[in-house]
Amino acid sequence: MAVLPPGLNQSQFNTALTRLRQVVGSEWVLSSDEDLVAYQDFWSPAPAPEDRLVPSAAVGPDNVEQLQAIVQIANEFHIPLYPISTGKNFGYGGPAPNVSGSIVVDLKRMDRILEVNDKRNFALVEPGVSYNDLYKHIQDNDLKVWVDTPDPGWGSPVGNTMDRGIGYTMSYYRDHATAMHGLEAVLPNGEIMRTGMGALPGSKTWQEYRYGFGPDPAGLFPQGNYGIVTKMGLRLMPQPRHWRTGMITVPKRRDLGPLIDVVNYLSDLFMIGEPWYGSPMRVLLEDHEFRAAATRRGGADEAEMDRWAEKAGLHSWQVELQFYGSEGTTLANWNFARELIMDAVPGARAIDGESLAVPLTSEQIASNGAPYASNMRRNVTQGVPGLGIWKYLGRTEAMPEAWAKGHLGFFFIIPRDADQVFQAQHVFADALADVGIPSTITALTTPNNWNPFCFLFSAGFALVEGNAAGSEEGSERVRETGMQAMLEKAAEYGWAEYRAGPHFQDAVSSHYSWNNYSLRRFNETLKDAIDPNGIIAPGRGGIWPANYRNRG
Amino acid sequence: MVNRRAFIKTSLVMSTLSLAETSLADVLSKEMEKTYPTLDHFLLDQRLSSHGSLVQSLSKQRLPLLSVNGDVTDLWTDTLAPEWKQAPATLAGITGSDVLFVLDTLARDHRMRLMHSTLLPEKLALPGGDALEFHHWIVAPHTMS
């Protein structure tokens, strides 16, 4: 299974491995087939072994000095490196490299929590720290801050941020790239650089004023390949005193418009945490006639959908809101939300959820005491990382039969606007139907509001749930046709994917083409200057160094 | 090192027995004793139809039993993470594939490997027509080459 780095013969590679062992110790240089199983992507949309991206080796540094030495060796031998934090970016490539033959730089041993400050509300961590680790540290030290966590807590705040991952609490914190405040990175030439106020020796505000003076290159590191991040600052949400929920329902299909407008207003005034949109009409999808109406090519008929809702005694749309603060402020904000929607939509209802003192007990987190069927995963709304999201899921080489439970991350950025949602519902479903791929996207599919100022419309889960990727043949069709079809169709409407694994990075990047790819050319110019040997994650984010660009 | 002959024998036995058979527990525990005198934990999934009888049988063998119900979070945070941070461990279990997936993945981060996995006949029906599968498995320290 193991392959050689591009352009190296076995003898050269053996010499490089010997040099690496001298840096980190033999125990932390992995090169056998069995060892490298841990660095495969078992969620790869390319199940055929010859299509999978595999490393030549993996190396585990314990500190920045060792990492610098690794980078120097990589430059000397022109070996591409692929850094991972905890390597849990499943659905987006996981621990596997962008280029076969790369050496994976496994940063798990760099797992120090350097500072957590619960008066000024920030943390400084190394890449090997997981959300579970940071949460435990906060709990063990009785610190009054929350970590905004994605669904599986085994990921790394650094790793997650480096792919612009998200969470579920208040807007500033759940957009992890926004919450990032100050980086330290080893550059491709082996130097260490600190961004923002970190460039001031003895700085007291590295995690508090992210920009420093002059241009701020911190934004080059998420989804980029300009260096290996060794420390990252992040803002932490102060622990609120109270958490309150409520659901707003609106009767008609068209009411989604004013509902979204009200939620946008509340969100942009920082009054609510992440809203959870949904529709109770999903239960009607078991009816063939309704399903036909909800998957009609070109979009559902609004009047027809309203007739179905009325006949079933269901509202068309709902949103679950969550409020953080004190008992009084959360009640005032909920009352304000209620007032706004009642003014905006005839027939809207506002249903009280729960009103709970923070921290919630484990029983309160596990249960759903709201007087309505809630879709919220409570632990993530409380900054409590967990592994429960994997219940009933999972796929590894040991369980290759679990095809239908895979995870294909595809989310398109669309505006927070009902007409755009309605359009996306039929555009993606029709695009997949045109290439013979079933999906679960219907006229009831609602977007996520993870990033505060846009919607993310899911397309990948729909592919997997529809079992389009549930077979070897299906997986190939997903990769070669389904995703290409959706990417091309999305671009026609001014939408695009925000994140992609190695197999799709170039395809996604190809649509960011404004002014003859001026953004990509800018990034490539930087890449060639900063990383002339092209050793750091070539191809990540669609940025290829000069020595790869002409390979085709 | 793992005794692969014992593993294979165990898996063959288990694949032919219904989990309702309490003799399964006896066979399993005897194999485990032979091969893993230092077994750290034995995980039983509460969703197994024979969970109760297995707990009774395996308790008699004094196996270090732990229960799980699909969500590994508390088990990981409270028990396994602190232990595995100190040293790799030997862990066996009869669980859903979801639990196995999580522990298999975490084991790789801690110098352990899934040494054996056998798909069992029992399945748990899930909403939407899916079914959760169950596995007998063993995770143990891996000697790097």
XYZ file of C-alpha atoms in Angstrom:
697
model
C 0.000 0.000 0.000
C 2.743 2.490 0.944
C 3.979 4.617 -1.906
C 7.042 6.765 -2.402
C 6.975 10.560 -2.333
C 6.683 11.987 -5.828
C 10.038 12.066 -7.540
C 11.969 10.091 -4.926
C 13.428 6.629 -5.217
C 13.479 4.157 -2.375
C 17.066 4.864 -1.436
C 16.455 8.603 -1.163
C 13.304 8.006 0.823
C 15.087 5.660 3.200
C 17.680 8.343 3.811
C 14.956 10.885 4.526
C 13.286 8.489 6.970
C 16.588 7.961 8.757
C 16.985 11.723 9.112
C 13.439 12.015 10.466
C 14.100 9.269 13.008
C 17.089 11.232 14.220
C 14.775 14.190 14.873
C 11.760 12.592 16.559
C 12.975 9.114 17.480
C 12.250 5.873 15.641
C 9.054 5.350 17.582
C 7.458 8.395 15.937
C 8.268 7.687 12.299
C 5.693 5.331 10.823
C 6.216 3.697 7.470
C 4.831 0.168 7.522
C 1.593 -0.631 5.732
C -0.027 -1.542 9.015
C 0.983 1.707 10.677
C -0.241 3.786 7.771
C -3.750 2.310 7.904
C -4.418 5.014 10.490
C -3.786 7.657 7.810
C -6.288 6.484 5.265
C -9.579 8.123 4.492
C -12.215 5.459 5.086
C -14.912 7.901 4.046
C -13.288 8.418 0.679
C -15.749 8.735 -2.165
C -13.236 6.723 -4.182
C -13.390 3.217 -2.752
C -11.159 1.639 -5.378
C -7.735 1.265 -3.726
C -5.867 2.679 -6.687
C -7.856 5.920 -6.444
C -7.271 6.501 -2.767
C -4.781 9.054 -1.496
C -2.178 7.385 0.705
C 0.911 8.644 2.525
C 4.440 7.381 2.204
C 4.982 7.765 5.934
C 3.824 9.630 8.999
C 5.897 11.524 11.540
C 4.864 12.734 14.979
C 6.803 15.740 16.331
C 6.503 16.641 19.958
C 7.429 20.321 19.751
C 8.010 23.220 17.413
C 11.759 22.637 17.157
C 11.227 19.080 15.923
C 8.659 20.358 13.443
C 11.113 22.923 12.116
C 13.679 20.173 11.567
C 11.063 18.064 9.738
C 10.290 20.977 7.444
C 14.004 21.447 6.724
C 14.325 17.782 5.760
C 11.251 18.019 3.559
C 12.787 20.982 1.759
C 16.047 19.139 1.276
C 14.383 16.097 -0.257
C 11.427 17.938 -1.812
C 8.946 15.743 0.028
C 5.403 17.064 0.390
C 4.139 17.248 3.951
C 0.504 17.037 5.011
C -0.183 18.303 8.527
C -3.080 16.938 10.560
C -4.171 17.841 14.068
C -6.275 14.965 15.396
C -7.035 13.743 11.858
C -10.802 13.533 12.322
C -11.939 15.660 9.377
C -14.131 12.790 8.187
C -16.146 13.533 5.089
C -13.426 15.958 3.958
C -10.482 13.636 3.586
C -9.745 12.738 7.192
C -6.104 11.999 7.948
C -5.202 11.133 4.353
C -2.967 13.550 2.454
C -3.813 15.682 -0.547
C -1.090 14.089 -2.642
C -0.239 10.402 -2.488
C 3.255 9.871 -1.211
C 3.167 12.847 1.135
C 4.473 12.440 4.647
C 1.661 13.065 7.089
C 2.806 15.319 9.920
C 0.722 14.075 12.808
C 0.515 16.851 15.388
C -1.342 14.863 18.065
C 1.683 14.856 20.365
C 1.636 18.668 20.419
C -1.314 18.651 22.777
C -0.660 21.353 25.310
C -3.314 23.743 26.526
C -1.193 26.833 26.994
C -3.718 29.187 28.536
C -7.433 29.474 29.245
C -8.558 32.834 30.601
C -12.122 33.057 31.880
C -12.021 36.757 32.692
C -10.993 37.915 29.256
C -12.438 34.805 27.620
C -9.860 33.187 25.399
C -7.671 30.130 25.069
C -4.327 29.367 23.438
C -3.852 25.767 22.362
C -1.629 23.470 20.339
C -3.013 21.481 17.391
C -3.162 18.126 19.187
C -5.644 19.445 21.768
C -9.126 18.060 21.122
C -12.446 19.671 21.984
C -12.823 16.927 24.595
C -9.442 17.878 26.078
C -10.230 21.596 26.220
C -13.655 20.981 27.709
C -12.154 18.696 30.385
C -9.544 21.309 31.224
C -12.255 23.945 31.620
C -14.347 21.654 33.815
C -11.423 20.434 35.937
C -10.388 24.018 36.630
C -13.940 25.313 37.146
C -13.485 27.988 34.509
C -16.560 29.963 33.505
C -16.152 29.767 29.744
C -17.546 27.548 27.016
C -15.843 26.012 24.047
C -17.983 26.117 20.925
C -17.776 22.571 19.639
C -18.703 20.813 16.410
C -20.643 17.566 16.654
C -17.865 15.061 17.327
C -15.719 16.237 20.215
C -12.671 14.244 19.138
C -11.682 16.915 16.629
C -9.155 19.653 17.291
C -10.016 23.361 17.625
C -6.950 24.078 15.499
C -7.749 21.425 12.913
C -11.411 22.343 12.754
C -10.616 26.026 12.351
C -8.067 25.259 9.661
C -10.931 23.902 7.576
C -13.346 26.697 8.605
C -15.439 24.399 10.705
C -18.394 25.488 12.760
C -20.358 24.956 15.957
C -23.728 25.753 17.439
C -23.740 28.563 19.997
C -23.614 32.334 19.494
C -22.610 33.630 16.081
C -19.136 34.960 16.824
C -18.078 31.736 18.477
C -19.663 29.196 16.168
C -17.856 30.616 13.141
C -14.545 29.148 14.232
C -12.405 31.047 11.748
C -13.857 34.273 13.138
C -13.230 33.172 16.713
C -9.594 32.457 15.815
C -7.415 35.152 17.391
C -3.687 34.903 16.797
C -1.651 32.107 15.250
C 1.831 30.755 15.430
C 3.016 28.754 12.431
C 6.119 27.088 11.074
C 6.578 28.445 7.582
C 7.771 26.415 4.600
C 11.276 27.793 5.071
C 11.318 26.484 8.650
C 10.913 29.856 10.353
C 8.338 30.452 13.046
C 5.927 33.334 12.580
C 3.273 34.776 14.861
C 0.371 36.783 13.506
C -1.429 39.810 14.870
C -0.298 41.097 18.257
C 1.888 37.994 18.548
C 4.443 39.771 16.367
C 5.080 42.152 19.268
C 7.561 40.558 21.694
C 5.965 40.232 25.116
C 2.528 41.059 23.742
C -0.246 41.072 26.317
C -3.092 40.962 23.768
C -2.210 38.256 21.272
C -5.618 36.596 21.677
C -7.506 39.882 21.970
C -6.652 42.039 18.988
C -6.317 39.716 16.048
C -4.931 42.135 13.485
C -1.753 43.632 14.884
C -0.385 46.242 12.506
C -0.315 46.065 8.722
C -1.752 43.202 6.667
C -2.997 40.215 8.662
C -1.940 36.949 7.034
C -3.806 34.769 9.558
C -6.544 34.271 6.996
C -4.084 32.500 4.694
C -3.847 29.482 6.949
C -7.432 28.119 7.102
C -7.917 26.015 3.973
C -4.492 27.180 2.863
C -1.065 25.646 2.625
C 1.282 28.421 3.674
C 2.568 26.825 6.824
C 1.858 24.485 9.711
C -0.003 26.047 12.622
C 1.598 25.228 15.973
C -0.449 27.450 18.291
C -3.853 29.047 17.883
C -5.757 31.520 19.987
C -9.515 31.325 20.122
C -12.199 33.420 21.728
C -14.360 31.556 24.205
C -17.978 32.314 25.018
C -18.452 33.353 28.641
C -20.661 30.875 30.442
C -24.177 32.331 30.475
C -26.398 32.072 33.514
C -29.508 30.944 31.697
C -30.625 29.194 28.506
C -34.067 29.528 27.064
C -35.672 27.981 24.000
C -38.786 28.556 21.993
C -40.279 27.522 18.703
C -41.920 29.746 16.147
C -44.212 28.218 13.563
C -45.688 29.784 10.441
C -48.589 28.313 8.516
C -47.910 28.836 4.833
C -45.055 28.033 2.504
C -44.527 31.664 1.603
C -44.281 32.602 5.290
C -40.710 31.276 5.292
C -39.721 34.684 3.894
C -40.744 36.885 6.823
C -39.730 34.139 9.256
C -36.164 34.193 7.931
C -36.197 38.010 7.951
C -37.137 38.093 11.635
C -34.531 35.491 12.557
C -31.859 37.335 10.557
C -32.707 40.530 12.441
C -32.454 38.855 15.831
C -29.288 37.043 14.871
C -27.559 40.113 13.489
C -28.380 41.960 16.716
C -26.677 39.055 18.532
C -29.813 38.217 20.463
C -30.045 34.524 19.602
C -27.793 31.510 19.224
C -27.937 29.278 16.200
C -31.480 28.911 14.862
C -32.654 25.434 13.866
C -35.057 25.473 10.923
C -37.357 22.593 10.015
C -40.736 21.511 8.725
C -43.179 19.072 10.348
C -44.519 18.279 6.894
C -41.629 15.833 6.453
C -43.878 13.152 7.936
C -46.023 13.473 4.834
C -43.171 12.325 2.586
C -44.238 8.745 3.173
C -47.267 9.524 1.024
C -46.311 8.962 -2.619
C -48.595 11.684 -3.866
C -47.169 14.242 -1.469
C -43.623 13.152 -2.227
C -44.308 13.740 -5.908
C -45.549 17.237 -5.099
C -42.549 17.929 -2.877
C -40.038 16.742 -5.457
C -41.659 18.213 -8.526
C -39.160 19.231 -11.129
C -38.786 23.006 -11.280
C -40.029 23.435 -7.719
C -43.105 22.709 -5.653
C -46.384 24.497 -6.265
C -46.927 26.845 -3.357
C -50.715 26.555 -3.308
C -50.526 22.783 -3.512
C -48.103 22.606 -0.582
C -50.380 24.897 1.431
C -53.351 22.620 0.737
C -51.380 19.622 1.986
C -50.382 21.488 5.141
C -53.922 22.559 5.860
C -55.334 19.105 5.204
C -52.793 17.559 7.586
C -53.271 20.241 10.222
C -49.558 21.080 10.098
C -47.666 24.327 9.906
C -45.349 24.688 6.929
C -42.197 25.872 8.697
C -40.741 26.197 12.147
C -37.620 27.559 13.719
C -36.244 26.686 17.147
C -34.593 29.653 18.793
C -32.183 29.644 21.690
C -31.294 32.516 23.980
C -28.283 32.862 26.264
C -27.926 35.320 29.115
C -29.805 35.741 32.374
C -33.313 34.561 33.103
C -34.536 38.123 32.561
C -32.632 38.928 29.391
C -33.497 35.626 27.737
C -37.163 36.151 28.515
C -37.054 39.721 27.186
C -35.361 38.596 23.969
C -37.808 35.727 23.510
C -40.722 38.119 24.036
C -39.201 40.464 21.462
C -38.862 37.593 18.979
C -42.458 36.634 19.617
C -43.633 40.203 19.054
C -41.712 40.520 15.786
C -43.047 37.340 14.233
C -46.625 37.970 15.303
C -46.447 41.365 13.620
C -44.915 39.887 10.482
C -46.932 36.731 9.840
C -50.652 36.215 10.345
C -51.229 32.852 11.959
C -47.710 32.545 13.381
C -47.342 30.848 16.751
C -44.667 31.200 19.381
C -44.377 28.214 21.714
C -42.372 28.394 24.909
C -39.646 25.781 25.113
C -37.612 25.382 28.243
C -36.085 27.884 30.622
C -33.059 26.407 32.368
C -30.281 27.599 34.613
C -26.799 27.022 33.237
C -24.951 24.705 33.499
C -27.534 22.164 32.508
C -27.389 18.840 34.257
C -26.395 15.793 32.263
C -30.016 14.636 32.470
C -31.212 17.932 31.050
C -28.694 17.686 28.233
C -29.721 14.129 27.444
C -33.441 14.766 27.558
C -35.705 17.067 25.627
C -38.138 18.697 27.963
C -39.614 21.088 25.436
C -43.344 20.686 24.778
C -42.634 20.074 21.098
C -40.484 17.694 19.077
C -37.084 19.361 19.098
C -34.314 18.741 16.584
C -31.668 20.442 18.704
C -28.723 18.384 19.833
C -28.511 19.877 23.259
C -24.923 19.102 24.096
C -23.553 21.283 21.313
C -25.852 24.169 22.242
C -24.214 24.026 25.686
C -20.616 23.833 24.517
C -20.389 20.209 25.639
C -18.454 18.073 23.168
C -19.461 14.466 22.695
C -19.269 11.429 20.457
C -22.972 10.612 20.394
C -23.344 11.902 16.843
C -21.822 8.603 15.718
C -24.608 6.578 17.242
C -25.973 4.438 14.423
C -23.308 5.710 12.025
C -19.740 4.727 11.347
C -17.690 3.207 8.608
C -14.151 1.841 8.663
C -12.138 -0.739 6.827
C -13.314 -3.223 9.469
C -16.930 -2.422 8.660
C -16.977 -1.733 4.936
C -20.551 -2.950 4.765
C -21.697 0.262 6.465
C -21.861 2.055 3.130
C -25.177 3.714 3.690
C -23.955 5.382 6.828
C -21.103 7.317 5.300
C -20.521 11.011 5.477
C -20.014 13.133 2.427
C -19.586 16.771 3.345
C -21.130 19.077 0.798
C -22.723 22.355 1.792
C -23.397 25.218 -0.574
C -23.390 28.813 0.587
C -26.661 30.568 -0.249
C -28.159 33.822 1.016
C -30.404 33.902 4.075
C -33.460 34.402 1.921
C -36.550 32.250 1.401
C -36.616 32.564 -2.379
C -33.029 31.357 -2.522
C -33.925 28.411 -0.292
C -36.862 27.495 -2.539
C -34.607 27.753 -5.554
C -31.868 25.615 -4.020
C -34.393 22.935 -3.116
C -35.298 22.211 -6.712
C -32.039 23.220 -8.410
C -29.975 20.585 -6.612
C -32.618 17.880 -6.698
C -33.168 18.452 -10.421
C -29.411 18.531 -11.119
C -28.989 15.149 -9.472
C -32.068 13.725 -11.147
C -30.638 14.806 -14.500
C -27.638 12.550 -13.927
C -29.706 9.705 -12.531
C -28.761 10.111 -8.877
C -31.533 10.025 -6.268
C -31.362 12.365 -3.326
C -33.435 13.250 -0.304
C -33.612 16.955 -1.151
C -37.248 18.035 -1.297
C -39.347 21.162 -1.077
C -39.077 20.792 2.707
C -35.292 20.759 2.958
C -34.140 23.567 5.214
C -30.684 25.098 5.416
C -28.251 25.369 8.298
C -27.299 28.742 9.747
C -23.901 27.729 11.090
C -22.057 30.707 9.683
C -23.956 33.699 10.978
C -24.457 35.708 7.793
C -25.303 33.017 5.235
C -27.094 29.711 4.928
C -25.355 26.436 4.182
C -27.555 24.175 2.104
C -26.757 20.512 2.477
C -26.269 18.391 -0.596
C -23.833 15.712 0.517
C -25.808 14.051 3.253
C -28.699 13.809 0.863
C -26.538 11.798 -1.470
C -25.512 9.347 1.185
C -28.901 9.007 2.772
C -30.380 8.391 -0.626
C -27.841 5.580 -0.879
C -26.420 7.060 -4.023
C -23.012 6.419 -2.501
C -24.125 3.140 -0.951
C -22.270 0.968 -3.386
C -18.976 0.994 -5.200
C -20.719 1.949 -8.405
C -22.787 4.537 -6.623
C -19.761 6.100 -5.018
C -18.042 6.507 -8.331
C -21.137 8.118 -9.824
C -21.310 10.507 -6.879
C -17.739 11.571 -7.420
C -17.625 11.777 -11.151
C -21.059 13.031 -11.995
C -23.221 13.996 -9.069
C -20.917 16.469 -7.393
C -19.725 17.929 -10.680
C -23.346 18.425 -11.705
C -24.181 20.202 -8.458
C -21.068 22.349 -8.508
C -21.724 23.495 -12.058
C -25.395 24.137 -11.456
C -24.666 26.017 -8.224
C -22.245 28.332 -9.998
C -25.004 29.313 -12.419
C -26.956 30.637 -9.444
C -24.031 32.350 -7.718
C -23.631 29.657 -5.098
C -20.576 27.572 -4.258
C -19.244 25.008 -1.851
C -17.396 26.353 1.212
C -15.240 23.345 2.043
C -14.031 20.242 0.219
C -11.883 17.171 0.668
C -8.919 16.403 -1.588
C -10.972 14.717 -4.291
C -13.103 17.776 -4.862
C -10.858 20.699 -3.987
C -9.879 21.440 -7.552
C -13.447 21.118 -8.774
C -14.677 23.559 -6.121
C -11.793 25.951 -6.741
C -12.527 25.936 -10.459
C -15.753 27.841 -9.862
C -14.129 30.731 -8.009
C -13.150 32.112 -11.387
C -13.979 35.796 -11.271
C -11.679 37.938 -13.395
C -9.845 35.011 -14.892
C -9.172 33.364 -11.540
C -7.517 36.454 -10.090
C -7.936 35.133 -6.531
C -6.333 31.802 -7.365
C -3.495 33.503 -9.246
C -2.891 35.743 -6.240
C -2.780 32.696 -3.949
C -0.440 30.883 -6.330
C 1.900 33.877 -6.437
C 2.057 33.850 -2.659
C 2.517 30.085 -2.627
C 5.454 30.203 -5.018
C 7.127 32.935 -2.988
C 6.504 31.442 0.443
C 6.917 27.758 -0.455
C 9.171 27.560 -3.532
C 9.712 23.812 -3.123
C 5.980 23.250 -2.772
C 6.305 21.078 0.310
C 3.348 22.113 2.459
C 0.092 20.349 1.521
C 0.259 20.950 -2.234
C -3.219 21.260 -3.670
C -4.988 22.085 -0.457
C -7.651 24.701 -1.074
C -7.025 24.259 -4.782
C -3.627 25.969 -4.481
C -0.902 24.096 -6.301
C 2.744 25.157 -6.155
C 4.579 25.834 -9.395
C 6.254 22.432 -9.472
C 2.825 20.749 -9.559
C 0.820 23.176 -11.681
C 2.186 22.019 -14.961
C 1.727 18.354 -14.256
C -1.916 18.352 -15.332
C 1.355 -10.127 21.161
C -2.000 -11.453 20.131
C -2.544 -15.147 19.709
C -4.159 -15.140 16.309
C -5.083 -18.804 16.444
C -7.174 -18.152 19.521
C -8.867 -15.218 17.853
C -9.821 -17.159 14.807
C -11.160 -19.993 16.902
C -13.191 -17.572 18.986
C -14.648 -15.893 15.963
C -15.638 -19.189 14.373
C -17.392 -20.249 17.517
C -19.230 -16.974 17.836
C -20.351 -16.916 14.259
C -22.174 -20.197 14.682
C -23.872 -19.423 17.979
C -26.896 -17.348 18.710
C -26.235 -14.625 21.202
C -29.060 -15.990 23.271
C -26.801 -18.921 24.071
C -25.237 -18.348 27.452
C -22.647 -20.944 26.596
C -21.312 -18.288 24.260
C -20.269 -16.286 27.262
C -18.444 -19.289 28.678
C -16.582 -19.920 25.450
C -15.709 -16.274 25.086
C -14.527 -15.828 28.607
C -12.348 -18.930 28.465
C -10.729 -17.761 25.256
C -10.186 -14.332 26.696
C -8.588 -15.754 29.823
C -6.204 -17.839 27.722
C -5.211 -15.000 25.491
C -5.665 -11.899 27.589
C -4.740 -12.423 31.154
C -4.541 -8.669 31.400
C -7.792 -7.714 29.720
C -8.560 -4.210 30.894
C -12.243 -3.965 30.007
C -14.987 -5.953 28.357
C -17.703 -3.858 26.789
C -21.275 -5.043 26.439
C -23.813 -3.134 24.432
C -27.072 -2.633 26.296
C -28.926 -2.802 23.009
C -28.113 -6.503 22.643
C -31.151 -8.687 23.174
C -29.092 -11.010 25.361
C -27.407 -8.227 27.303
C -28.816 -9.340 30.640
C -27.805 -12.976 30.329
C -24.381 -12.064 29.017
C -23.752 -9.752 31.950
C -24.692 -12.554 34.343
C -22.484 -15.110 32.655
C -19.483 -12.892 32.155
C -19.682 -11.483 35.656
C -19.198 -14.995 36.973
C -15.964 -15.139 35.032
C -14.902 -11.958 36.766
C -14.372 -10.120 33.531
C -14.064 -6.344 33.964
C -17.430 -5.442 32.429
C -18.543 -2.054 31.185
C -21.839 -1.196 29.540
C -22.498 1.177 26.679
C -25.645 2.173 24.847
C -24.385 3.567 21.564
C -23.004 6.864 22.844
C -19.388 6.386 23.876
C -18.923 9.913 25.236
C -19.099 9.262 28.972
C -17.201 5.972 28.732
C -14.455 7.733 26.800
C -14.268 10.829 28.952
C -14.558 9.184 32.359
C -12.734 5.898 31.851
C -10.902 5.189 28.642
C -9.298 8.564 27.819
C -7.512 8.890 31.175
C -6.370 5.269 30.999
C -5.203 5.324 27.394
C -3.326 8.563 27.986
C -1.141 6.656 30.440
C -0.670 3.494 28.407
C -2.271 1.445 25.639
C -4.814 -1.093 26.864
C -6.539 -4.309 25.855
C -10.240 -3.992 25.343
C -12.795 -6.470 24.072
C -16.486 -6.224 23.523
C -19.739 -7.176 21.896
C -21.232 -3.945 20.627
C -22.943 -2.180 17.801
C -20.843 -1.171 14.831
C -21.243 2.468 15.843
C -19.467 1.878 19.160
C -16.812 -0.201 17.434
C -16.226 2.536 14.881
C -15.602 5.171 17.554
C -13.345 2.975 19.678
C -11.454 1.650 16.650
C -10.792 5.224 15.570
C -9.704 6.360 19.035
C -7.545 3.269 19.484
C -5.469 4.204 16.454
C -4.563 7.474 18.170
C -3.285 5.586 21.202
C -0.992 2.971 19.689
C -3.678 0.330 19.700
C -5.275 -1.549 16.875
C -8.440 -3.441 16.170
C -7.013 -6.938 16.193
C -10.165 -8.883 15.584
C -13.720 -8.192 14.530
C -16.497 -10.651 13.770
C -19.899 -9.705 12.468
C -22.627 -11.337 14.533
C -26.022 -12.561 13.406
C -28.042 -10.172 15.569
C -29.208 -6.879 14.094
C -31.165 -4.018 15.603
C -33.830 -2.510 13.387
C -33.544 1.251 13.005
C -35.998 3.854 11.709
C -36.010 4.176 7.959
C -35.311 0.521 7.295
C -31.664 0.472 8.342
C -30.275 -2.037 10.815
C -27.492 -1.735 13.336
C -25.040 -4.596 13.204
C -23.204 -6.070 16.138
C -19.619 -7.227 16.314
C -17.412 -9.157 18.655
C -14.077 -7.414 18.669
C -10.753 -7.055 20.385
C -8.551 -3.947 20.516
C -5.019 -4.332 21.816
C -1.678 -2.553 21.882
C 0.136 -2.561 18.610
C 3.886 -2.855 18.377
C 5.083 -0.385 15.782
C 7.458 -1.700 13.128
